[in-house]
């Protein structure tokens, strides 16, 4: 029997993309030709969703709530991988991701009470987590830092530890004038409004480590776009302070950093986060932290199923380890 994975392989897209196309998810940003190809392949391969769901006993309907727009996800490889993990795990587990709520686009108050479980993706205020938990206690958070809320599952990765590991590697290599380029963390409430701005985990860890070594921090938090990183790097280079290494909060920002360094012929060590595909093809190739985004998505789906089936009645706060990929911009 044809599966979503079979169609995805022939169409050259992810299983998550196929699932969202066949479920007529109009929030998915994808070319019309891709939609047509997937639908055509499903017809040619005699894909029967109802029969497949019946055979697999698809009884659970899971909702995903996210702070991101479809456009933001389309250009962010990290979140695309999370979605891929969620959809692939949902097929394996025999559950259906039946609705996506985008907080930025809500036209009416959020109601997730009818779903078996809810996965939340993005930065949200702690009081909003409590509100969501009251609507549906089978709640799993995916976030860049582990938020401990009684009764609520959470899955993330070890960003703080990897910041320390990279900075210690810089230190071992003799670097002392270490700068940071990144952005601020913006949190939403359930009505889709940004209500607070605070420190990103990577920046907070950088500041803590620099203080522990009695070094002077040189951080520019210009924003999360590549263009913001260009501005930030120019600001660092135009200052009179020496810089021999830069820790960057994400690979898209690192692209901007490396562009400026190349144009000015500066030989400065650079390390970043996310391990996006383009990083290995840059010149020089980018040293980066591989964040297990797909595994985070898969794990969140599994946790949601566990909560919805009463497999356990206690929360799990899970950290999936990342690892450093050393390349040309910094060889430890």
CSV table of C-alpha atoms in Angstrom, one decimal:
chain,number,residue,atom,x,y,z
A,1,UNK,CA,0.0,0.0,0.0
A,2,UNK,CA,1.3,3.4,-1.0
A,3,UNK,CA,2.4,5.7,1.9
A,4,UNK,CA,3.2,9.4,2.2
A,5,UNK,CA,6.9,8.5,2.4
A,6,UNK,CA,6.6,6.7,-1.0
A,7,UNK,CA,5.0,9.8,-2.6
A,8,UNK,CA,7.6,12.1,-0.9
A,9,UNK,CA,10.5,10.1,-2.3
A,10,UNK,CA,9.2,10.3,-5.9
A,11,UNK,CA,8.3,14.0,-5.6
A,12,UNK,CA,11.6,15.0,-4.1
A,13,UNK,CA,10.0,16.7,-1.1
A,14,UNK,CA,9.7,15.8,2.6
A,15,UNK,CA,6.9,13.6,3.9
A,16,UNK,CA,5.7,16.5,6.0
A,17,UNK,CA,5.2,18.6,2.8
A,18,UNK,CA,3.3,15.7,1.2
A,19,UNK,CA,1.1,15.3,4.2
A,20,UNK,CA,0.2,19.0,4.4
A,21,UNK,CA,-0.5,19.2,0.6
A,22,UNK,CA,-2.8,16.2,0.7
A,23,UNK,CA,-4.5,17.6,3.8
A,24,UNK,CA,-5.1,20.8,1.9
A,25,UNK,CA,-3.1,22.9,4.3
A,26,UNK,CA,-3.4,26.4,2.8
A,27,UNK,CA,-0.8,27.8,5.2
A,28,UNK,CA,1.9,25.8,3.5
A,29,UNK,CA,4.1,28.0,1.3
A,30,UNK,CA,5.0,25.8,-1.7
A,31,UNK,CA,5.1,26.3,-5.4
A,32,UNK,CA,1.9,25.4,-7.3
A,33,UNK,CA,3.8,23.0,-9.5
A,34,UNK,CA,4.9,21.1,-6.4
A,35,UNK,CA,1.3,20.8,-5.1
A,36,UNK,CA,0.2,19.6,-8.6
A,37,UNK,CA,3.1,17.0,-8.8
A,38,UNK,CA,2.3,15.6,-5.3
A,39,UNK,CA,-1.4,15.3,-6.0
A,40,UNK,CA,-0.7,13.7,-9.4
A,41,UNK,CA,1.7,11.2,-7.9
A,42,UNK,CA,-0.9,10.4,-5.1
A,43,UNK,CA,-3.4,9.6,-7.8
A,44,UNK,CA,-0.9,7.6,-10.0
A,45,UNK,CA,0.2,5.5,-7.0
A,46,UNK,CA,-3.4,5.0,-5.9
A,47,UNK,CA,-2.8,6.6,-2.5
A,48,UNK,CA,-5.9,6.0,-0.3
A,49,UNK,CA,-5.7,8.1,2.8
A,50,UNK,CA,-8.9,6.8,4.3
A,51,UNK,CA,-8.0,3.2,3.9
A,52,UNK,CA,-4.5,3.7,5.2
A,53,UNK,CA,-5.8,5.6,8.2
A,54,UNK,CA,-8.4,2.8,8.9
A,55,UNK,CA,-5.7,0.1,8.6
A,56,UNK,CA,-3.5,2.0,11.0
A,57,UNK,CA,-6.3,3.0,13.3
A,58,UNK,CA,-5.8,6.7,13.1
A,59,UNK,CA,-7.8,7.7,16.1
A,60,UNK,CA,-5.8,10.6,17.5
A,61,UNK,CA,-5.9,14.1,16.2
A,62,UNK,CA,-3.1,16.5,17.2
A,63,UNK,CA,-2.9,20.2,16.8
A,64,UNK,CA,0.2,22.3,16.4
A,65,UNK,CA,0.3,25.9,17.7
A,66,UNK,CA,3.1,28.1,16.5
A,67,UNK,CA,4.4,31.7,16.8
A,68,UNK,CA,5.8,31.6,13.3
A,69,UNK,CA,4.1,32.5,10.0
A,70,UNK,CA,4.2,30.2,7.0
A,71,UNK,CA,6.6,32.6,5.3
A,72,UNK,CA,9.0,32.5,8.3
A,73,UNK,CA,9.1,28.7,8.3
A,74,UNK,CA,9.6,28.6,4.6
A,75,UNK,CA,13.0,30.5,4.9
A,76,UNK,CA,14.1,28.9,8.1
A,77,UNK,CA,15.6,25.4,7.7
A,78,UNK,CA,15.6,24.7,11.4
A,79,UNK,CA,11.8,25.0,11.6
A,80,UNK,CA,11.3,23.1,8.3
A,81,UNK,CA,13.2,20.2,9.9
A,82,UNK,CA,11.1,20.3,13.0
A,83,UNK,CA,8.0,20.0,10.9
A,84,UNK,CA,9.5,17.1,8.9
A,85,UNK,CA,10.1,15.3,12.2
A,86,UNK,CA,6.6,15.9,13.4
A,87,UNK,CA,5.0,14.7,10.2
A,88,UNK,CA,7.2,11.6,9.8
A,89,UNK,CA,6.6,10.6,13.4
A,90,UNK,CA,2.9,11.1,13.0
A,91,UNK,CA,2.7,8.7,10.1
A,92,UNK,CA,4.7,6.1,12.0
A,93,UNK,CA,2.5,6.5,15.1
A,94,UNK,CA,-0.7,6.4,13.2
A,95,UNK,CA,-1.9,9.8,14.4
A,96,UNK,CA,-2.9,12.9,12.3
A,97,UNK,CA,-1.7,16.5,12.6
A,98,UNK,CA,-5.1,17.8,11.8
A,99,UNK,CA,-4.8,21.5,12.4
A,100,UNK,CA,-2.1,24.2,12.6
A,101,UNK,CA,-2.8,27.4,14.5
A,102,UNK,CA,-0.6,30.3,13.7
A,103,UNK,CA,-0.9,32.8,16.5
A,104,UNK,CA,0.0,35.7,14.2
A,105,UNK,CA,-3.0,34.9,12.0
A,106,UNK,CA,-5.8,34.0,14.5
A,107,UNK,CA,-9.2,35.4,13.7
A,108,UNK,CA,-10.8,34.1,16.8
A,109,UNK,CA,-9.8,33.0,20.3
A,110,UNK,CA,-7.6,29.9,20.3
A,111,UNK,CA,-9.5,26.7,21.2
A,112,UNK,CA,-7.5,23.4,21.4
A,113,UNK,CA,-9.7,21.6,23.8
A,114,UNK,CA,-11.1,19.1,21.2
A,115,UNK,CA,-7.7,17.7,20.2
A,116,UNK,CA,-6.0,14.7,21.7
A,117,UNK,CA,-2.8,16.7,22.3
A,118,UNK,CA,-1.1,19.9,21.4
A,119,UNK,CA,2.4,20.7,20.3
A,120,UNK,CA,3.6,24.3,20.7
A,121,UNK,CA,6.5,25.6,18.6
A,122,UNK,CA,8.2,28.9,19.4
A,123,UNK,CA,8.7,31.4,22.2
A,124,UNK,CA,5.7,32.0,24.4
A,125,UNK,CA,5.1,33.7,27.7
A,126,UNK,CA,5.0,31.4,30.8
A,127,UNK,CA,1.5,32.6,31.8
A,128,UNK,CA,0.3,31.8,28.2
A,129,UNK,CA,1.7,28.2,28.7
A,130,UNK,CA,-0.6,27.9,31.8
A,131,UNK,CA,-3.5,29.2,29.7
A,132,UNK,CA,-2.9,26.7,27.0
A,133,UNK,CA,-2.5,23.9,29.6
A,134,UNK,CA,-5.9,24.7,31.0
A,135,UNK,CA,-7.4,24.3,27.6
A,136,UNK,CA,-5.6,21.0,26.9
A,137,UNK,CA,-3.3,19.3,29.5
A,138,UNK,CA,-1.7,17.1,26.9
A,139,UNK,CA,0.7,19.8,25.9
A,140,UNK,CA,4.3,19.5,24.6
A,141,UNK,CA,6.6,22.6,24.2
A,142,UNK,CA,9.3,22.9,21.5
A,143,UNK,CA,11.5,25.9,22.4
A,144,UNK,CA,15.1,27.1,22.3
A,145,UNK,CA,15.3,26.8,26.1
A,146,UNK,CA,13.8,24.3,28.5
A,147,UNK,CA,10.8,26.0,30.2
A,148,UNK,CA,9.8,24.1,33.3
A,149,UNK,CA,6.1,24.3,33.8
A,150,UNK,CA,4.4,21.8,36.1
A,151,UNK,CA,2.6,19.1,34.2
A,152,UNK,CA,3.8,20.2,30.7
A,153,UNK,CA,6.2,18.3,28.5
A,154,UNK,CA,9.1,20.1,26.8
A,155,UNK,CA,11.8,19.1,24.4
A,156,UNK,CA,14.8,21.2,23.3
A,157,UNK,CA,18.5,20.9,22.8
A,158,UNK,CA,21.7,21.9,24.7
A,159,UNK,CA,22.4,25.4,23.4
A,160,UNK,CA,23.9,26.7,26.6
A,161,UNK,CA,26.3,23.8,26.9
A,162,UNK,CA,27.4,24.1,23.2
A,163,UNK,CA,28.1,27.8,23.6
A,164,UNK,CA,30.4,26.9,26.5
A,165,UNK,CA,32.0,24.2,24.5
A,166,UNK,CA,32.7,26.5,21.5
A,167,UNK,CA,34.0,29.3,23.7
A,168,UNK,CA,36.3,26.9,25.5
A,169,UNK,CA,37.6,25.7,22.2
A,170,UNK,CA,38.3,29.4,21.2
A,171,UNK,CA,40.1,29.8,24.5
A,172,UNK,CA,42.2,26.7,24.0
A,173,UNK,CA,43.2,28.0,20.6
A,174,UNK,CA,44.4,31.3,22.2
A,175,UNK,CA,41.5,33.6,21.3
A,176,UNK,CA,40.6,36.1,24.0
A,177,UNK,CA,38.9,38.9,22.1
A,178,UNK,CA,35.7,37.1,21.3
A,179,UNK,CA,32.6,38.9,19.9
A,180,UNK,CA,29.0,37.8,19.6
A,181,UNK,CA,26.5,38.5,16.9
A,182,UNK,CA,22.8,37.6,17.4
A,183,UNK,CA,19.3,38.9,18.2
A,184,UNK,CA,16.8,39.2,21.0
A,185,UNK,CA,14.2,36.6,21.9
A,186,UNK,CA,10.6,37.8,21.4
A,187,UNK,CA,7.8,36.0,23.3
A,188,UNK,CA,4.1,35.9,22.3
A,189,UNK,CA,0.9,35.6,24.1
A,190,UNK,CA,-2.0,33.5,22.9
A,191,UNK,CA,-3.5,36.4,21.0
A,192,UNK,CA,-0.5,36.6,18.7
A,193,UNK,CA,1.1,39.7,20.2
A,194,UNK,CA,4.7,40.1,21.1
A,195,UNK,CA,4.6,41.0,24.7
A,196,UNK,CA,8.2,40.7,25.9
A,197,UNK,CA,11.8,40.8,24.7
A,198,UNK,CA,14.5,39.1,26.6
A,199,UNK,CA,17.9,37.4,26.2
A,200,UNK,CA,18.4,34.6,23.8
A,201,UNK,CA,19.9,31.5,25.4
A,202,UNK,CA,23.1,31.7,23.3
A,203,UNK,CA,23.7,35.4,24.2
A,204,UNK,CA,23.1,34.8,27.9
A,205,UNK,CA,25.5,31.9,27.9
A,206,UNK,CA,28.1,34.0,26.0
A,207,UNK,CA,27.9,36.8,28.6
A,208,UNK,CA,28.1,34.3,31.5
A,209,UNK,CA,31.2,32.6,30.1
A,210,UNK,CA,33.0,35.9,29.3
A,211,UNK,CA,32.3,37.1,32.8
A,212,UNK,CA,33.7,33.8,34.2
A,213,UNK,CA,37.0,34.4,32.2
A,214,UNK,CA,37.1,38.1,33.2
A,215,UNK,CA,37.0,39.0,29.5
A,216,UNK,CA,35.3,42.1,28.0
A,217,UNK,CA,32.2,41.1,26.0
A,218,UNK,CA,31.6,42.6,22.6
A,219,UNK,CA,28.1,41.8,21.6
A,220,UNK,CA,25.9,43.3,18.9
A,221,UNK,CA,22.2,42.2,18.9
A,222,UNK,CA,21.0,43.6,15.6
A,223,UNK,CA,18.4,41.1,14.7
A,224,UNK,CA,17.9,37.7,13.0
A,225,UNK,CA,18.2,38.5,9.3
A,226,UNK,CA,21.4,38.1,7.3
A,227,UNK,CA,21.3,41.8,6.6
A,228,UNK,CA,21.3,42.5,10.4
A,229,UNK,CA,24.5,40.4,10.7
A,230,UNK,CA,26.1,42.5,8.0
A,231,UNK,CA,25.3,45.6,10.0
A,232,UNK,CA,26.5,44.1,13.2
A,233,UNK,CA,29.8,42.9,11.8
A,234,UNK,CA,30.6,46.3,10.2
A,235,UNK,CA,29.9,47.8,13.6
A,236,UNK,CA,32.4,45.4,15.3
A,237,UNK,CA,35.1,46.0,12.6
A,238,UNK,CA,34.7,49.8,12.7
A,239,UNK,CA,35.3,49.9,16.5
A,240,UNK,CA,38.8,50.3,17.8
A,241,UNK,CA,38.7,47.1,19.8
A,242,UNK,CA,40.6,44.0,18.6
A,243,UNK,CA,38.5,40.9,17.6
A,244,UNK,CA,40.0,37.5,16.9
A,245,UNK,CA,36.9,35.3,17.0
A,246,UNK,CA,33.1,35.7,16.6
A,247,UNK,CA,30.4,33.5,18.0
A,248,UNK,CA,27.2,33.8,15.9
A,249,UNK,CA,23.7,32.8,17.1
A,250,UNK,CA,22.6,31.2,13.8
A,251,UNK,CA,24.0,30.1,10.4
A,252,UNK,CA,21.9,32.7,8.4
A,253,UNK,CA,23.5,35.4,10.5
A,254,UNK,CA,26.9,33.7,9.9
A,255,UNK,CA,26.5,34.1,6.2
A,256,UNK,CA,26.3,37.9,6.7
A,257,UNK,CA,29.3,37.8,9.1
A,258,UNK,CA,31.5,35.9,6.6
A,259,UNK,CA,30.5,38.2,3.7
A,260,UNK,CA,31.8,41.3,5.6
A,261,UNK,CA,34.9,39.5,6.8
A,262,UNK,CA,35.7,38.4,3.2
A,263,UNK,CA,35.1,41.8,1.8
A,264,UNK,CA,37.5,43.4,4.3
A,265,UNK,CA,40.0,40.5,4.2
A,266,UNK,CA,39.8,39.9,7.9
A,267,UNK,CA,41.0,36.5,9.2
A,268,UNK,CA,38.8,36.0,12.2
A,269,UNK,CA,37.6,32.6,13.6
A,270,UNK,CA,33.8,32.1,13.3
A,271,UNK,CA,31.5,29.5,14.8
A,272,UNK,CA,27.7,29.4,14.5
A,273,UNK,CA,24.5,27.3,15.2
A,274,UNK,CA,22.0,25.3,13.2
A,275,UNK,CA,24.2,23.4,10.6
A,276,UNK,CA,22.1,24.5,7.6
A,277,UNK,CA,22.9,23.0,4.2
A,278,UNK,CA,24.6,26.0,2.8
A,279,UNK,CA,27.2,26.2,5.5
A,280,UNK,CA,29.3,23.4,4.1
A,281,UNK,CA,29.5,25.1,0.7
A,282,UNK,CA,30.6,28.5,1.9
A,283,UNK,CA,34.1,29.7,1.3
A,284,UNK,CA,35.5,29.2,3.9
A,285,UNK,CA,33.1,26.5,5.1
A,286,UNK,CA,31.3,27.2,8.3
A,287,UNK,CA,32.0,25.7,11.7
A,288,UNK,CA,28.6,25.2,13.3
A,289,UNK,CA,26.6,23.3,15.9
A,290,UNK,CA,24.3,20.7,14.4
A,291,UNK,CA,21.0,21.0,16.2
A,292,UNK,CA,18.8,17.9,15.9
A,293,UNK,CA,15.7,19.7,14.8
A,294,UNK,CA,14.1,16.7,13.0
A,295,UNK,CA,14.7,14.6,16.1
A,296,UNK,CA,13.2,17.3,18.3
A,297,UNK,CA,10.0,17.3,16.1
A,298,UNK,CA,9.8,13.5,16.2
A,299,UNK,CA,10.2,13.4,19.9
A,300,UNK,CA,7.6,16.0,20.5
A,301,UNK,CA,5.1,14.0,18.5
A,302,UNK,CA,5.9,10.8,20.4
A,303,UNK,CA,5.5,12.7,23.7
A,304,UNK,CA,2.2,14.1,22.6
A,305,UNK,CA,0.9,10.6,21.7
A,306,UNK,CA,2.1,9.3,25.1
A,307,UNK,CA,0.2,12.0,26.9
A,308,UNK,CA,-2.9,11.6,24.8
A,309,UNK,CA,-3.1,7.8,25.4
A,310,UNK,CA,-2.4,8.0,29.1
A,311,UNK,CA,0.8,6.1,28.7
A,312,UNK,CA,2.2,8.2,31.5
A,313,UNK,CA,0.8,10.9,33.7
A,314,UNK,CA,4.0,12.8,34.5
A,315,UNK,CA,5.8,15.4,32.5
A,316,UNK,CA,9.1,14.8,30.7
A,317,UNK,CA,11.6,17.7,30.2
A,318,UNK,CA,13.9,16.3,27.5
A,319,UNK,CA,17.2,17.7,26.1
A,320,UNK,CA,18.4,16.1,22.9
A,321,UNK,CA,22.2,16.7,22.5
A,322,UNK,CA,23.6,18.6,19.6
A,323,UNK,CA,27.2,18.4,18.3
A,324,UNK,CA,29.8,20.6,16.8
A,325,UNK,CA,30.8,20.3,13.1
A,326,UNK,CA,34.3,21.8,12.7
A,327,UNK,CA,35.1,23.2,9.3
A,328,UNK,CA,37.3,25.9,7.9
A,329,UNK,CA,36.1,29.0,9.8
A,330,UNK,CA,37.4,27.5,13.0
A,331,UNK,CA,39.3,24.3,13.4
A,332,UNK,CA,39.7,23.2,17.0
